[in-house]
Amino acid sequence: QSFWEKLTKEHGISAEGVLEPFAANGTDRKDVFFYQADDEHYIPRAILMDLEPRVINGIMNSPYKRLFNKENVFVSKDGGGAGNNWASGFSQGEKLKDDIIDMIV
């Protein structure tokens, strides 16, 4: 969350994704980290994904919840995570890879 907080402040974008008036004429490259939606909101060029929902739920319940496109958020339906077990995460990832690839494409 602090990454997006710093990035939005640096580029003059509010927590809701609206460009602040002071940043409208800037020469910075907002398009590197954000894309501008049809309704003039800036949305992060990011997919948030996790096998365990705690971190993503923290972001989606923060002041920055309106910043993200909900179609770019993936939390495993099982919700248990991998428990710091690489083999478990790999196995779960194999089952979910098609869903995640569909989000990217």
mmCIF file of N, CA and C in Angstrom:
data_model
loop_
_atom_site.group_PDB
_atom_site.id
_atom_site.type_symbol
_atom_site.label_atom_id
_atom_site.label_comp_id
_atom_site.label_asym_id
_atom_site.label_seq_id
_atom_site.Cartn_x
_atom_site.Cartn_y
_atom_site.Cartn_z
ATOM 1 N N GLN A 1 0.824 -1.189 0.000
ATOM 2 C CA GLN A 1 0.000 0.000 0.000
ATOM 3 C C GLN A 1 0.868 1.252 0.000
ATOM 4 N N SER A 2 1.936 1.281 0.748
ATOM 5 C CA SER A 2 2.757 2.486 0.790
ATOM 6 C C SER A 2 3.386 2.774 -0.577
ATOM 7 N N PHE A 3 3.623 1.740 -1.388
ATOM 8 C CA PHE A 3 4.144 1.957 -2.738
ATOM 9 C C PHE A 3 3.171 2.808 -3.537
ATOM 10 N N TRP A 4 1.901 2.421 -3.536
ATOM 11 C CA TRP A 4 0.903 3.162 -4.311
ATOM 12 C C TRP A 4 0.645 4.533 -3.706
ATOM 13 N N GLU A 5 0.739 4.642 -2.404
ATOM 14 C CA GLU A 5 0.578 5.942 -1.747
ATOM 15 C C GLU A 5 1.658 6.909 -2.221
ATOM 16 N N LYS A 6 2.892 6.459 -2.237
ATOM 17 C CA LYS A 6 3.998 7.307 -2.692
ATOM 18 C C LYS A 6 3.882 7.623 -4.178
ATOM 19 N N LEU A 7 3.515 6.631 -4.962
ATOM 20 C CA LEU A 7 3.420 6.818 -6.404
ATOM 21 C C LEU A 7 2.309 7.796 -6.778
ATOM 22 N N THR A 8 1.170 7.695 -6.127
ATOM 23 C CA THR A 8 0.082 8.618 -6.434
ATOM 24 C C THR A 8 0.437 10.041 -6.028
ATOM 25 N N LYS A 9 1.087 10.203 -4.901
ATOM 26 C CA LYS A 9 1.505 11.550 -4.485
ATOM 27 C C LYS A 9 2.526 12.126 -5.451
ATOM 28 N N GLU A 10 3.460 11.305 -5.882
ATOM 29 C CA GLU A 10 4.503 11.760 -6.803
ATOM 30 C C GLU A 10 3.909 12.247 -8.123
ATOM 31 N N HIS A 11 2.849 11.590 -8.586
ATOM 32 C CA HIS A 11 2.259 11.938 -9.878
ATOM 33 C C HIS A 11 1.016 12.812 -9.761
ATOM 34 N N GLY A 12 0.652 13.222 -8.543
ATOM 35 C CA GLY A 12 -0.493 14.106 -8.370
ATOM 36 C C GLY A 12 -1.820 13.443 -8.635
ATOM 37 N N ILE A 13 -1.949 12.193 -8.228
ATOM 38 C CA ILE A 13 -3.192 11.444 -8.419
ATOM 39 C C ILE A 13 -3.759 11.139 -7.039
ATOM 40 N N SER A 14 -5.046 11.409 -6.862
ATOM 41 C CA SER A 14 -5.671 11.175 -5.560
ATOM 42 C C SER A 14 -5.851 9.672 -5.318
ATOM 43 N N ALA A 15 -6.245 9.321 -4.099
ATOM 44 C CA ALA A 15 -6.478 7.915 -3.747
ATOM 45 C C ALA A 15 -7.635 7.324 -4.545
ATOM 46 N N GLU A 16 -8.485 8.169 -5.102
ATOM 47 C CA GLU A 16 -9.599 7.699 -5.937
ATOM 48 C C GLU A 16 -9.206 7.597 -7.403
ATOM 49 N N GLY A 17 -7.986 8.020 -7.754
ATOM 50 C CA GLY A 17 -7.530 7.946 -9.133
ATOM 51 C C GLY A 17 -7.775 9.200 -9.941
ATOM 52 N N VAL A 18 -8.151 10.284 -9.285
ATOM 53 C CA VAL A 18 -8.429 11.543 -9.975
ATOM 54 C C VAL A 18 -7.166 12.409 -9.962
ATOM 55 N N LEU A 19 -6.877 13.002 -11.100
ATOM 56 C CA LEU A 19 -5.708 13.865 -11.215
ATOM 57 C C LEU A 19 -5.942 15.146 -10.430
ATOM 58 N N GLU A 20 -5.000 15.475 -9.560
ATOM 59 C CA GLU A 20 -5.081 16.702 -8.770
ATOM 60 C C GLU A 20 -4.842 17.900 -9.692
ATOM 61 N N PRO A 21 -5.502 19.033 -9.434
ATOM 62 C CA PRO A 21 -5.364 20.206 -10.309
ATOM 63 C C PRO A 21 -3.919 20.664 -10.515
ATOM 64 N N PHE A 22 -3.083 20.585 -9.480
ATOM 65 C CA PHE A 22 -1.702 21.057 -9.603
ATOM 66 C C PHE A 22 -0.869 20.187 -10.548
ATOM 67 N N ALA A 23 -1.331 18.968 -10.838
ATOM 68 C CA ALA A 23 -0.548 18.038 -11.656
ATOM 69 C C ALA A 23 -1.018 17.980 -13.112
ATOM 70 N N ALA A 24 -2.030 18.758 -13.450
ATOM 71 C CA ALA A 24 -2.620 18.649 -14.784
ATOM 72 C C ALA A 24 -1.655 19.032 -15.900
ATOM 73 N N ASN A 25 -0.768 19.963 -15.650
ATOM 74 C CA ASN A 25 0.139 20.430 -16.702
ATOM 75 C C ASN A 25 1.558 19.896 -16.539
ATOM 76 N N GLY A 26 1.725 18.873 -15.733
ATOM 77 C CA GLY A 26 3.057 18.328 -15.491
ATOM 78 C C GLY A 26 3.607 17.583 -16.693
ATOM 79 N N THR A 27 4.901 17.386 -16.685
ATOM 80 C CA THR A 27 5.562 16.674 -17.778
ATOM 81 C C THR A 27 6.003 15.274 -17.360
ATOM 82 N N ASP A 28 5.554 14.841 -16.173
ATOM 83 C CA ASP A 28 5.950 13.503 -15.734
ATOM 84 C C ASP A 28 5.216 12.447 -16.554
ATOM 85 N N ARG A 29 5.677 11.232 -16.458
ATOM 86 C CA ARG A 29 5.139 10.123 -17.257
ATOM 87 C C ARG A 29 4.174 9.284 -16.423
ATOM 88 N N LYS A 30 2.985 9.782 -16.231
ATOM 89 C CA LYS A 30 1.970 9.037 -15.483
ATOM 90 C C LYS A 30 1.654 7.703 -16.151
ATOM 91 N N ASP A 31 1.795 7.662 -17.480
ATOM 92 C CA ASP A 31 1.430 6.468 -18.238
ATOM 93 C C ASP A 31 2.358 5.286 -18.014
ATOM 94 N N VAL A 32 3.448 5.483 -17.308
ATOM 95 C CA VAL A 32 4.337 4.359 -17.007
ATOM 96 C C VAL A 32 3.680 3.432 -15.986
ATOM 97 N N PHE A 33 3.087 4.005 -14.956
ATOM 98 C CA PHE A 33 2.483 3.214 -13.893
ATOM 99 C C PHE A 33 0.960 3.199 -13.934
ATOM 100 N N PHE A 34 0.357 4.123 -14.684
ATOM 101 C CA PHE A 34 -1.092 4.254 -14.708
ATOM 102 C C PHE A 34 -1.590 4.340 -16.142
ATOM 103 N N TYR A 35 -2.838 3.940 -16.359
ATOM 104 C CA TYR A 35 -3.491 4.243 -17.623
ATOM 105 C C TYR A 35 -4.726 5.076 -17.305
ATOM 106 N N GLN A 36 -5.096 5.916 -18.248
ATOM 107 C CA GLN A 36 -6.238 6.788 -18.035
ATOM 108 C C GLN A 36 -7.489 6.121 -18.593
ATOM 109 N N ALA A 37 -8.450 5.877 -17.735
ATOM 110 C CA ALA A 37 -9.697 5.227 -18.142
ATOM 111 C C ALA A 37 -10.581 6.223 -18.893
ATOM 112 N N ASP A 38 -11.626 5.713 -19.485
ATOM 113 C CA ASP A 38 -12.549 6.552 -20.248
ATOM 114 C C ASP A 38 -13.182 7.650 -19.403
ATOM 115 N N ASP A 39 -13.316 7.406 -18.107
ATOM 116 C CA ASP A 39 -13.949 8.408 -17.244
ATOM 117 C C ASP A 39 -12.931 9.353 -16.601
ATOM 118 N N GLU A 40 -11.731 9.424 -17.175
ATOM 119 C CA GLU A 40 -10.667 10.345 -16.730
ATOM 120 C C GLU A 40 -9.974 9.912 -15.442
ATOM 121 N N HIS A 41 -10.309 8.761 -14.897
ATOM 122 C CA HIS A 41 -9.607 8.258 -13.724
ATOM 123 C C HIS A 41 -8.312 7.583 -14.156
ATOM 124 N N TYR A 42 -7.326 7.649 -13.292
ATOM 125 C CA TYR A 42 -6.065 6.945 -13.518
ATOM 126 C C TYR A 42 -6.094 5.646 -12.731
ATOM 127 N N ILE A 43 -5.775 4.557 -13.410
ATOM 128 C CA ILE A 43 -5.817 3.220 -12.823
ATOM 129 C C ILE A 43 -4.430 2.607 -12.934
ATOM 130 N N PRO A 44 -3.920 1.994 -11.857
ATOM 131 C CA PRO A 44 -2.594 1.386 -11.919
ATOM 132 C C PRO A 44 -2.502 0.303 -12.988
ATOM 133 N N ARG A 45 -1.363 0.275 -13.662
ATOM 134 C CA ARG A 45 -1.061 -0.813 -14.594
ATOM 135 C C ARG A 45 -0.513 -1.964 -13.750
ATOM 136 N N ALA A 46 -1.401 -2.652 -13.079
ATOM 137 C CA ALA A 46 -0.978 -3.703 -12.157
ATOM 138 C C ALA A 46 -2.067 -4.748 -12.018
ATOM 139 N N ILE A 47 -1.639 -5.948 -11.767
ATOM 140 C CA ILE A 47 -2.549 -7.015 -11.374
ATOM 141 C C ILE A 47 -2.160 -7.400 -9.958
ATOM 142 N N LEU A 48 -3.108 -7.320 -9.057
ATOM 143 C CA LEU A 48 -2.872 -7.718 -7.680
ATOM 144 C C LEU A 48 -3.331 -9.152 -7.542
ATOM 145 N N MET A 49 -2.428 -10.025 -7.136
ATOM 146 C CA MET A 49 -2.819 -11.423 -6.976
ATOM 147 C C MET A 49 -2.104 -12.039 -5.790
ATOM 148 N N ASP A 50 -2.810 -12.911 -5.129
ATOM 149 C CA ASP A 50 -2.254 -13.602 -3.979
ATOM 150 C C ASP A 50 -3.094 -14.845 -3.719
ATOM 151 N N LEU A 51 -2.470 -15.868 -3.187
ATOM 152 C CA LEU A 51 -3.195 -17.083 -2.823
ATOM 153 C C LEU A 51 -3.885 -16.918 -1.475
ATOM 154 N N GLU A 52 -3.415 -15.969 -0.683
ATOM 155 C CA GLU A 52 -3.950 -15.725 0.652
ATOM 156 C C GLU A 52 -4.521 -14.307 0.653
ATOM 157 N N PRO A 53 -5.748 -14.097 1.067
ATOM 158 C CA PRO A 53 -6.424 -12.816 0.851
ATOM 159 C C PRO A 53 -6.037 -11.659 1.775
ATOM 160 N N ARG A 54 -5.289 -11.881 2.826
ATOM 161 C CA ARG A 54 -5.063 -10.849 3.834
ATOM 162 C C ARG A 54 -4.460 -9.566 3.271
ATOM 163 N N VAL A 55 -3.393 -9.657 2.500
ATOM 164 C CA VAL A 55 -2.717 -8.462 1.995
ATOM 165 C C VAL A 55 -3.604 -7.720 1.001
ATOM 166 N N ILE A 56 -4.189 -8.428 0.071
ATOM 167 C CA ILE A 56 -5.035 -7.771 -0.931
ATOM 168 C C ILE A 56 -6.284 -7.198 -0.283
ATOM 169 N N ASN A 57 -6.859 -7.892 0.688
ATOM 170 C CA ASN A 57 -8.004 -7.335 1.400
ATOM 171 C C ASN A 57 -7.616 -6.059 2.132
ATOM 172 N N GLY A 58 -6.389 -6.015 2.644
ATOM 173 C CA GLY A 58 -5.903 -4.795 3.291
ATOM 174 C C GLY A 58 -5.861 -3.628 2.321
ATOM 175 N N ILE A 59 -5.412 -3.887 1.105
ATOM 176 C CA ILE A 59 -5.367 -2.840 0.080
ATOM 177 C C ILE A 59 -6.785 -2.450 -0.333
ATOM 178 N N MET A 60 -7.638 -3.433 -0.533
ATOM 179 C CA MET A 60 -8.993 -3.156 -1.019
ATOM 180 C C MET A 60 -9.901 -2.562 0.060
ATOM 181 N N ASN A 61 -9.440 -2.529 1.293
ATOM 182 C CA ASN A 61 -10.182 -1.867 2.373
ATOM 183 C C ASN A 61 -9.497 -0.585 2.818
ATOM 184 N N SER A 62 -8.492 -0.162 2.093
ATOM 185 C CA SER A 62 -7.741 1.044 2.419
ATOM 186 C C SER A 62 -8.336 2.251 1.691
ATOM 187 N N PRO A 63 -7.815 3.441 1.945
ATOM 188 C CA PRO A 63 -8.279 4.620 1.201
ATOM 189 C C PRO A 63 -8.014 4.518 -0.304
ATOM 190 N N TYR A 64 -7.184 3.573 -0.730
ATOM 191 C CA TYR A 64 -6.827 3.417 -2.147
ATOM 192 C C TYR A 64 -7.685 2.376 -2.870
ATOM 193 N N LYS A 65 -8.747 1.910 -2.244
ATOM 194 C CA LYS A 65 -9.567 0.854 -2.843
ATOM 195 C C LYS A 65 -10.203 1.271 -4.161
ATOM 196 N N ARG A 66 -10.499 2.541 -4.356
ATOM 197 C CA ARG A 66 -11.122 3.005 -5.603
ATOM 198 C C ARG A 66 -10.101 3.220 -6.717
ATOM 199 N N LEU A 67 -8.831 3.154 -6.363
ATOM 200 C CA LEU A 67 -7.767 3.356 -7.344
ATOM 201 C C LEU A 67 -7.675 2.177 -8.313
ATOM 202 N N PHE A 68 -7.926 0.981 -7.827
ATOM 203 C CA PHE A 68 -7.700 -0.237 -8.598
ATOM 204 C C PHE A 68 -8.944 -0.688 -9.349
ATOM 205 N N ASN A 69 -8.717 -1.267 -10.505
ATOM 206 C CA ASN A 69 -9.783 -1.895 -11.275
ATOM 207 C C ASN A 69 -10.020 -3.271 -10.659
ATOM 208 N N LYS A 70 -11.221 -3.543 -10.209
ATOM 209 C CA LYS A 70 -11.506 -4.820 -9.537
ATOM 210 C C LYS A 70 -11.316 -6.019 -10.445
ATOM 211 N N GLU A 71 -11.336 -5.797 -11.766
ATOM 212 C CA GLU A 71 -11.075 -6.890 -12.698
ATOM 213 C C GLU A 71 -9.598 -7.276 -12.709
ATOM 214 N N ASN A 72 -8.749 -6.449 -12.123
ATOM 215 C CA ASN A 72 -7.313 -6.711 -12.063
ATOM 216 C C ASN A 72 -6.876 -7.201 -10.686
ATOM 217 N N VAL A 73 -7.813 -7.702 -9.904
ATOM 218 C CA VAL A 73 -7.511 -8.205 -8.566
ATOM 219 C C VAL A 73 -7.889 -9.680 -8.527
ATOM 220 N N PHE A 74 -6.943 -10.517 -8.124
ATOM 221 C CA PHE A 74 -7.186 -11.955 -8.041
ATOM 222 C C PHE A 74 -6.782 -12.461 -6.665
ATOM 223 N N VAL A 75 -7.711 -13.102 -5.998
ATOM 224 C CA VAL A 75 -7.442 -13.781 -4.731
ATOM 225 C C VAL A 75 -7.955 -15.202 -4.894
ATOM 226 N N SER A 76 -7.144 -16.159 -4.499
ATOM 227 C CA SER A 76 -7.537 -17.559 -4.616
ATOM 228 C C SER A 76 -8.838 -17.819 -3.875
ATOM 229 N N LYS A 77 -9.710 -18.556 -4.502
ATOM 230 C CA LYS A 77 -10.998 -18.880 -3.872
ATOM 231 C C LYS A 77 -10.810 -19.772 -2.649
ATOM 232 N N ASP A 78 -9.719 -20.543 -2.631
ATOM 233 C CA ASP A 78 -9.441 -21.394 -1.478
ATOM 234 C C ASP A 78 -9.039 -20.565 -0.270
ATOM 235 N N GLY A 79 -8.343 -19.458 -0.502
ATOM 236 C CA GLY A 79 -8.039 -18.493 0.539
ATOM 237 C C GLY A 79 -7.030 -18.902 1.574
ATOM 238 N N GLY A 80 -6.464 -20.070 1.495
ATOM 239 C CA GLY A 80 -5.545 -20.504 2.531
ATOM 240 C C GLY A 80 -4.103 -20.114 2.302
ATOM 241 N N GLY A 81 -3.758 -19.757 1.093
ATOM 242 C CA GLY A 81 -2.375 -19.421 0.790
ATOM 243 C C GLY A 81 -1.520 -20.664 0.689
ATOM 244 N N ALA A 82 -0.234 -20.438 0.540
ATOM 245 C CA ALA A 82 0.706 -21.551 0.409
ATOM 246 C C ALA A 82 1.420 -21.853 1.708
ATOM 247 N N GLY A 83 1.243 -21.031 2.720
ATOM 248 C CA GLY A 83 1.867 -21.287 4.016
ATOM 249 C C GLY A 83 3.377 -21.322 3.949
ATOM 250 N N ASN A 84 3.972 -20.446 3.141
ATOM 251 C CA ASN A 84 5.432 -20.406 2.953
ATOM 252 C C ASN A 84 5.992 -21.737 2.466
ATOM 253 N N ASN A 85 5.194 -22.461 1.728
ATOM 254 C CA ASN A 85 5.605 -23.742 1.186
ATOM 255 C C ASN A 85 5.640 -23.611 -0.337
ATOM 256 N N TRP A 86 6.853 -23.586 -0.903
ATOM 257 C CA TRP A 86 7.017 -23.365 -2.333
ATOM 258 C C TRP A 86 6.237 -24.397 -3.149
ATOM 259 N N ALA A 87 6.323 -25.654 -2.768
ATOM 260 C CA ALA A 87 5.659 -26.713 -3.520
ATOM 261 C C ALA A 87 4.141 -26.520 -3.529
ATOM 262 N N SER A 88 3.580 -26.121 -2.412
ATOM 263 C CA SER A 88 2.144 -25.867 -2.337
ATOM 264 C C SER A 88 1.757 -24.693 -3.233
ATOM 265 N N GLY A 89 2.523 -23.609 -3.179
ATOM 266 C CA GLY A 89 2.260 -22.452 -4.034
ATOM 267 C C GLY A 89 2.381 -22.793 -5.506
ATOM 268 N N PHE A 90 3.390 -23.571 -5.856
ATOM 269 C CA PHE A 90 3.573 -23.986 -7.249
ATOM 270 C C PHE A 90 2.388 -24.816 -7.719
ATOM 271 N N SER A 91 1.972 -25.756 -6.881
ATOM 272 C CA SER A 91 0.850 -26.628 -7.225
ATOM 273 C C SER A 91 -0.440 -25.823 -7.400
ATOM 274 N N GLN A 92 -0.696 -24.897 -6.492
ATOM 275 C CA GLN A 92 -1.897 -24.061 -6.602
ATOM 276 C C GLN A 92 -1.815 -23.153 -7.830
ATOM 277 N N GLY A 93 -0.625 -22.633 -8.088
ATOM 278 C CA GLY A 93 -0.427 -21.759 -9.246
ATOM 279 C C GLY A 93 -0.682 -22.481 -10.553
ATOM 280 N N GLU A 94 -0.295 -23.740 -10.623
ATOM 281 C CA GLU A 94 -0.549 -24.539 -11.828
ATOM 282 C C GLU A 94 -2.050 -24.627 -12.110
ATOM 283 N N LYS A 95 -2.839 -24.751 -11.062
ATOM 284 C CA LYS A 95 -4.286 -24.872 -11.226
ATOM 285 C C LYS A 95 -4.936 -23.540 -11.593
ATOM 286 N N LEU A 96 -4.305 -22.438 -11.219
ATOM 287 C CA LEU A 96 -4.905 -21.116 -11.401
ATOM 288 C C LEU A 96 -4.334 -20.328 -12.565
ATOM 289 N N LYS A 97 -3.324 -20.879 -13.225
ATOM 290 C CA LYS A 97 -2.608 -20.092 -14.232
ATOM 291 C C LYS A 97 -3.501 -19.614 -15.369
ATOM 292 N N ASP A 98 -4.469 -20.391 -15.799
ATOM 293 C CA ASP A 98 -5.348 -19.966 -16.890
ATOM 294 C C ASP A 98 -6.179 -18.741 -16.492
ATOM 295 N N ASP A 99 -6.680 -18.736 -15.254
ATOM 296 C CA ASP A 99 -7.443 -17.575 -14.778
ATOM 297 C C ASP A 99 -6.574 -16.316 -14.748
ATOM 298 N N ILE A 100 -5.340 -16.472 -14.336
ATOM 299 C CA ILE A 100 -4.434 -15.325 -14.228
ATOM 300 C C ILE A 100 -4.017 -14.846 -15.623
ATOM 301 N N ILE A 101 -3.726 -15.764 -16.510
ATOM 302 C CA ILE A 101 -3.372 -15.390 -17.903
ATOM 303 C C ILE A 101 -4.530 -14.652 -18.555
ATOM 304 N N ASP A 102 -5.771 -15.078 -18.281
ATOM 305 C CA ASP A 102 -6.934 -14.381 -18.834
ATOM 306 C C ASP A 102 -7.002 -12.937 -18.350
ATOM 307 N N MET A 103 -6.558 -12.664 -17.140
ATOM 308 C CA MET A 103 -6.544 -11.288 -16.636
ATOM 309 C C MET A 103 -5.515 -10.445 -17.379
ATOM 310 N N ILE A 104 -4.420 -11.056 -17.769
ATOM 311 C CA ILE A 104 -3.341 -10.326 -18.443
ATOM 312 C C ILE A 104 -3.682 -10.039 -19.887
ATOM 313 N N VAL A 105 -4.288 -11.009 -20.550
ATOM 314 C CA VAL A 105 -4.560 -10.887 -21.987
ATOM 315 C C VAL A 105 -5.808 -10.153 -22.232
#
